[in-house]
Coordinates of C-alpha atoms in Angstrom, one line a residue:
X136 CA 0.0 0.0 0.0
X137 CA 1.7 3.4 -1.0
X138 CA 0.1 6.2 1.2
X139 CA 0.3 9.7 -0.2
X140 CA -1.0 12.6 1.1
X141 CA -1.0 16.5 0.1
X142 CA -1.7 18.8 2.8
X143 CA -2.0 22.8 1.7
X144 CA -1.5 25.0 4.6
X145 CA 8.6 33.0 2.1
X146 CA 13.1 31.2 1.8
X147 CA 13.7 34.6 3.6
X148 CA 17.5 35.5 4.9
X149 CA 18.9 34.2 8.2
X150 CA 17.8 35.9 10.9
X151 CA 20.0 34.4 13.8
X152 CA 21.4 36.1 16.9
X153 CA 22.2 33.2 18.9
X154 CA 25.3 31.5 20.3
X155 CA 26.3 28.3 18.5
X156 CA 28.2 26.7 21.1
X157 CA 26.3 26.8 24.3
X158 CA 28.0 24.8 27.4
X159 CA 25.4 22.2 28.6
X160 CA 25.4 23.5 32.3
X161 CA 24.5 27.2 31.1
X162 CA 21.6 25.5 28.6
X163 CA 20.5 23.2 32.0
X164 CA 18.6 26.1 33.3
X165 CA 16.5 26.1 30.1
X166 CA 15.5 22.6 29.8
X167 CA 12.1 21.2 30.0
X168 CA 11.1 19.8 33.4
X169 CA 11.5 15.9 32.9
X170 CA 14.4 16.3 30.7
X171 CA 18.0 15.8 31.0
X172 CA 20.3 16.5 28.3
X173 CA 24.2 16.9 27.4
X174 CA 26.8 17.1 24.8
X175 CA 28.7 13.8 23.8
X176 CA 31.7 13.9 21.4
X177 CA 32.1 10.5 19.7
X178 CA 34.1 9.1 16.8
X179 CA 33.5 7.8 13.5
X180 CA 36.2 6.9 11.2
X181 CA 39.1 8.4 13.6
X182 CA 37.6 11.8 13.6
X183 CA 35.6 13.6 16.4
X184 CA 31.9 15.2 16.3
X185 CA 30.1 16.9 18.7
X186 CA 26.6 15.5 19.3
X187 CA 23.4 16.6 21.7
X188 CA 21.6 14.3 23.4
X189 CA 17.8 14.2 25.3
X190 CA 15.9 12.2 27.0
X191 CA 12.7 12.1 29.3
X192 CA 14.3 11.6 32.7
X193 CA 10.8 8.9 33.9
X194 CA 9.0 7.0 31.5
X195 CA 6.3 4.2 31.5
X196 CA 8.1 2.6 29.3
X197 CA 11.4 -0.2 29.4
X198 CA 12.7 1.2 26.0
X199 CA 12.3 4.4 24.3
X200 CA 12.2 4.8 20.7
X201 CA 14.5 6.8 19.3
X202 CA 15.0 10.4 17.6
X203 CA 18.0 11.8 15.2
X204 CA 17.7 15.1 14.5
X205 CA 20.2 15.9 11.2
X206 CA 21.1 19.4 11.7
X207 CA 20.8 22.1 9.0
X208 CA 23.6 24.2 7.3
X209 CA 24.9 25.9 9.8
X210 CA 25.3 22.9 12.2
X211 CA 24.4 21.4 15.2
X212 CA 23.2 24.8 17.4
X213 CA 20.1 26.0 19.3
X214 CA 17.4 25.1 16.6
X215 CA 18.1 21.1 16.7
X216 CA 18.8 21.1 20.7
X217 CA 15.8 22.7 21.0
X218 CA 14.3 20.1 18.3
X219 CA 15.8 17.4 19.9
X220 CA 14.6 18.7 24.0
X221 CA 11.1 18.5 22.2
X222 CA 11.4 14.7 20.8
X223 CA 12.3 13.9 24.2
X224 CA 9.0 15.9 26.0
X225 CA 7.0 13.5 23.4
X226 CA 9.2 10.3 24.8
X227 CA 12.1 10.1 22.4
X228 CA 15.4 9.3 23.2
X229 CA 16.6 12.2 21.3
X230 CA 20.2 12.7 19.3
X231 CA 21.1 15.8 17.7
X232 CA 24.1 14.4 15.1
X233 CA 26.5 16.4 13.7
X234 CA 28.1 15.7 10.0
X235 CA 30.9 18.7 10.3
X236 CA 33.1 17.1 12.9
X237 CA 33.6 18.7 15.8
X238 CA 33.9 22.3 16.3
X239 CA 33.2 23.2 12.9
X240 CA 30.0 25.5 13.1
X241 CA 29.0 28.9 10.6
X242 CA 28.3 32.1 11.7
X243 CA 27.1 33.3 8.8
X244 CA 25.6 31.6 5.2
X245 CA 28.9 32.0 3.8
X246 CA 30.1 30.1 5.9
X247 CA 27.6 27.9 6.4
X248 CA 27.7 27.5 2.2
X249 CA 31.2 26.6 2.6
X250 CA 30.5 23.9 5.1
X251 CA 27.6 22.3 3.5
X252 CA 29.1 22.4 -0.1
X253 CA 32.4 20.7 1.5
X254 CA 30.2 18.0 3.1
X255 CA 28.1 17.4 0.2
X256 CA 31.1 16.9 -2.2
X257 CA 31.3 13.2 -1.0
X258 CA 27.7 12.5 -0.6
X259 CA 29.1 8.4 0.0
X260 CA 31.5 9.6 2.6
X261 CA 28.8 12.1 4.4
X262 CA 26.0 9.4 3.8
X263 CA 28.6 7.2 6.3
X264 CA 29.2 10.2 8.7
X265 CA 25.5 10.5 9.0
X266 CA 25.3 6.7 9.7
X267 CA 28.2 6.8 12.3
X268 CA 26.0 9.1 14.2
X269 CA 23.2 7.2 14.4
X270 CA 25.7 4.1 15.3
X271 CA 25.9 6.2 18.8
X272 CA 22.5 4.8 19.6
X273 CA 23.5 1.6 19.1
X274 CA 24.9 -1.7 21.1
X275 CA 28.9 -0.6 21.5
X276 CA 28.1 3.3 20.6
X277 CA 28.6 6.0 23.3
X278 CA 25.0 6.6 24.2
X279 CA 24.9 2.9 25.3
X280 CA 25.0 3.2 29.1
X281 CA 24.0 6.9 29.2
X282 CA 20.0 6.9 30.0
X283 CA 17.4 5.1 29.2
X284 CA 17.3 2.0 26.7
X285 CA 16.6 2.6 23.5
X286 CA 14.2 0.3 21.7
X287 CA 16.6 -0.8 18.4
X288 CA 13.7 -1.0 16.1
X289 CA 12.1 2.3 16.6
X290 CA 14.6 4.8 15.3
X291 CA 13.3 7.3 13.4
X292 CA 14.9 10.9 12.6
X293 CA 14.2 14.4 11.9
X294 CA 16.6 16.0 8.8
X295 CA 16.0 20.5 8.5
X296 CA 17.1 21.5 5.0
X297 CA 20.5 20.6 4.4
X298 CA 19.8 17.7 7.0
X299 CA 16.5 16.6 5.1
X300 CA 19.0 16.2 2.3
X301 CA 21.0 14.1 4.4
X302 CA 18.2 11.8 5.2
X303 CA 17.3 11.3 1.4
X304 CA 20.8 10.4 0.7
X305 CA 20.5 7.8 3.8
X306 CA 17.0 6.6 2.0
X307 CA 18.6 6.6 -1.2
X308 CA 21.7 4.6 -0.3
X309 CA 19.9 2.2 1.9
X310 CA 19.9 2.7 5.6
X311 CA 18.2 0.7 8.1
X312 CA 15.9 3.6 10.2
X313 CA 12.2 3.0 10.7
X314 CA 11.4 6.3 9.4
X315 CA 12.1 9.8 8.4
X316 CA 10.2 13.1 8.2
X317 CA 11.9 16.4 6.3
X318 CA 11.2 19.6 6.7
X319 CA 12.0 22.2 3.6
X320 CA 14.8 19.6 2.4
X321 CA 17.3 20.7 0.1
X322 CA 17.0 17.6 -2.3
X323 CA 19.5 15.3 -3.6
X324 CA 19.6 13.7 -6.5
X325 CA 17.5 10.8 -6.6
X326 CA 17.1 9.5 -10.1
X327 CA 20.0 6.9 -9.2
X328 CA 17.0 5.3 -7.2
X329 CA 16.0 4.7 -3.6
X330 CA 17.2 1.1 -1.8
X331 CA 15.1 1.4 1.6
X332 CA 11.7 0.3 0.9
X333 CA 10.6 -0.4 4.8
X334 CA 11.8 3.2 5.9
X335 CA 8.4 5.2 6.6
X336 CA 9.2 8.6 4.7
X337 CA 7.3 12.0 5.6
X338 CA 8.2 15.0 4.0
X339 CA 7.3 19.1 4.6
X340 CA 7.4 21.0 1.5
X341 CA 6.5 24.8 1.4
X342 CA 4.8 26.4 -1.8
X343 CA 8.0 28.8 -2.2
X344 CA 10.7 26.7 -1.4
X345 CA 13.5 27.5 -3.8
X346 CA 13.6 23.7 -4.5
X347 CA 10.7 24.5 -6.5
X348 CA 7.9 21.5 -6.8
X349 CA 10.3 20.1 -9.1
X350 CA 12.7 18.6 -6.1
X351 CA 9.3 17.6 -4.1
X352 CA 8.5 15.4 -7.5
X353 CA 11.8 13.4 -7.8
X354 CA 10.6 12.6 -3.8
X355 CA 7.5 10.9 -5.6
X356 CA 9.0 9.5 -8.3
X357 CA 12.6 7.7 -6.2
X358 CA 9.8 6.6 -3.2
X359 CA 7.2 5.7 -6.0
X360 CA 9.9 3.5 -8.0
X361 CA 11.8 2.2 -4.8
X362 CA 8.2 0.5 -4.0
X363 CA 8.3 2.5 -1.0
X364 CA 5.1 1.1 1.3
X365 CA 4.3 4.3 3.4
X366 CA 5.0 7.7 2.8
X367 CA 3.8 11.1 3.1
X368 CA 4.0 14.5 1.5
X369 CA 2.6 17.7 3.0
X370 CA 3.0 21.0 1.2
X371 CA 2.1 24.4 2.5
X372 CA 0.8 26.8 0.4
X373 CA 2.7 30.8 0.8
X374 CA 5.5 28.9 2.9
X375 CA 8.8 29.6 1.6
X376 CA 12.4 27.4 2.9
X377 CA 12.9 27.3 6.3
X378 CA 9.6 27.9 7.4
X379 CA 10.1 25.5 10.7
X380 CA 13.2 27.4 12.0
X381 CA 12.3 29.9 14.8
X382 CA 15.5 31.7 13.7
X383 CA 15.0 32.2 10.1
X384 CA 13.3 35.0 8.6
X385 CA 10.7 33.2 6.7
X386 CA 9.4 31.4 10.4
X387 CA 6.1 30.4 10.3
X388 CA 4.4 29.6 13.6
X389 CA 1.3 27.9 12.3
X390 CA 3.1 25.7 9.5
X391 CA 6.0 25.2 11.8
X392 CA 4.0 24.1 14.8
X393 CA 1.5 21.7 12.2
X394 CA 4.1 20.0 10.2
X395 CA 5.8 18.8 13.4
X396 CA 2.4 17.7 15.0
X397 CA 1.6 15.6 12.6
X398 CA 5.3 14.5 12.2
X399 CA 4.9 13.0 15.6
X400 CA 1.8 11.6 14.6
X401 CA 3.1 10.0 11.6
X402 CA 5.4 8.3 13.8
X403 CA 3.1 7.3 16.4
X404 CA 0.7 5.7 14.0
X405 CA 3.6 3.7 11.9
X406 CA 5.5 2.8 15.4
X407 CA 2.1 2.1 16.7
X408 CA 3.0 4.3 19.8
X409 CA -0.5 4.7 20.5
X410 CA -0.8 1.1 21.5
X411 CA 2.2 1.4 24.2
X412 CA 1.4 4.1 26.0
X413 CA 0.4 2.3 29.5
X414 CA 3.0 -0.4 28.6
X415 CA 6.5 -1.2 30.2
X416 CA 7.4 -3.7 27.0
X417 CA 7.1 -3.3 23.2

């Protein structure tokens, strides 16, 4: 059964005052109650990256499923720890990754165009940086002992523009996540096909994405042709790139606030999260 759905609810300049590197025992003050969360630095193929990790600090449940959050161009900073403090007030096991390696954050869109178009010059070798972060939550990776368990087959992930890319390229190569959702994703190419047919796709399109409608329909066609069982597409009309990000210009409460809602509830259907909630076991 393919599912496909089309939802019709500016990409304006960055609009961000913030500090990119913000020491986990100044950020404690600002975390949701129930809700512990830290940096980890971790290793994938000998080189370091910084990642953000959250978690509800009780549960009902024995396991939690799991969140990635794939950061977007500028790197791992306030938007995907706050993005990633939220998956854990819904009961994720939240990881913010980061595909830059550590230290290396932009503080402006040069360089942030810098970084990305570095990264994305080896879309093999960042499709396996991507995948070393989501190793962390893993048997033998360094999230193992810290927190709750993590139920192995419930991890799904969040991707934000550049990192939506990210997530397609994972799709594309073949990774083994339950699902993905992607909001304003700057898409790959995808005509080379897609070799994960039991991932549960999602995607957040907005009418003015400078992606155009064209990027949106090479989504259809690689998930269509991949044989792709369940996957979504919601577009929203006058919504340019970026409309999810609190510290972009073209922020969009309403469109923001709806395509994560029924993000979550995309994931709670497919996970069948909705069935567990008074359970201890999955």
């Amino acid at each position: 059964l393919i599912m496909s759905l089309s939802m019709v609810f500016a990409h304006g300049p960055k609009n961000r005052d913030l500090t990119l590197k913000v020491s986990a025992v100044s950020r404690a003050g600002h975390l949701p109650d129930g809700v512990s969360a830290k940096f980890v630095n971790y290793t994938v193929d000998s080189n370091v990256y910084e990642g953000y990790v959250a978690y509800p600090t009780t549960s009902s449940r024995s396991e939690l499923p799991a969140m990635v959050i794939v950061h977007q161009w500028y790197g791992l900073g306030e938007y995907e720890m706050h993005r990633a403090e939220e998956a854990a007030e819904n009961g994720y096991y939240a990881f913010a990754i980061d595909v830059y390696g550590y230290g290396q954050r932009a503080t402006d869109n040069s360089e942030a165009g810098a970084l990305a178009g570095a990264a994305r010059s080896d879309e093999a070798k960042l499709v396996m940086i991507a995948e070393g972060g989501v190793d962390q939550l893993k048997p033998g990776g360094v999230l193992e002992n810290e927190g709750p368990s993590i139920n192995q087959s419930a991890i799904v992930s969040f991707g934000y523009c550049f990192g939506g890319g990210v997530l397609l390229m994972m799709g594309r190569d073949g990774t083994d996540l339950f699902g993905m959702s992607v909001f304003h994703a700057s898409f790959p190419d995808l005509t080379s096909g897609w070799s994960s047919p039991d991932v549960k796709v999602m995607a957040h399109h907005g009418q003015l994405d400078f992606a155009g409608d064209d990027g949106l329909n090479s989504l259809h066609d690689a998930l269509t042709t991949g044989n792709v069982s369940v996957w979504q597409t919601a577009y929203y009309g006058n919504q340019a790139h970026g409309f999810s990000d609190f510290l972009n210009a073209a922020y969009d409460p309403l469109s923001a606030s709806q395509s994560h809602d029924s993000a979550y509830a995309f994931f709670a259907n497919t996970l069948a999260l909705s069935d567990c909630q008074d359970s201890t076991s999955w």
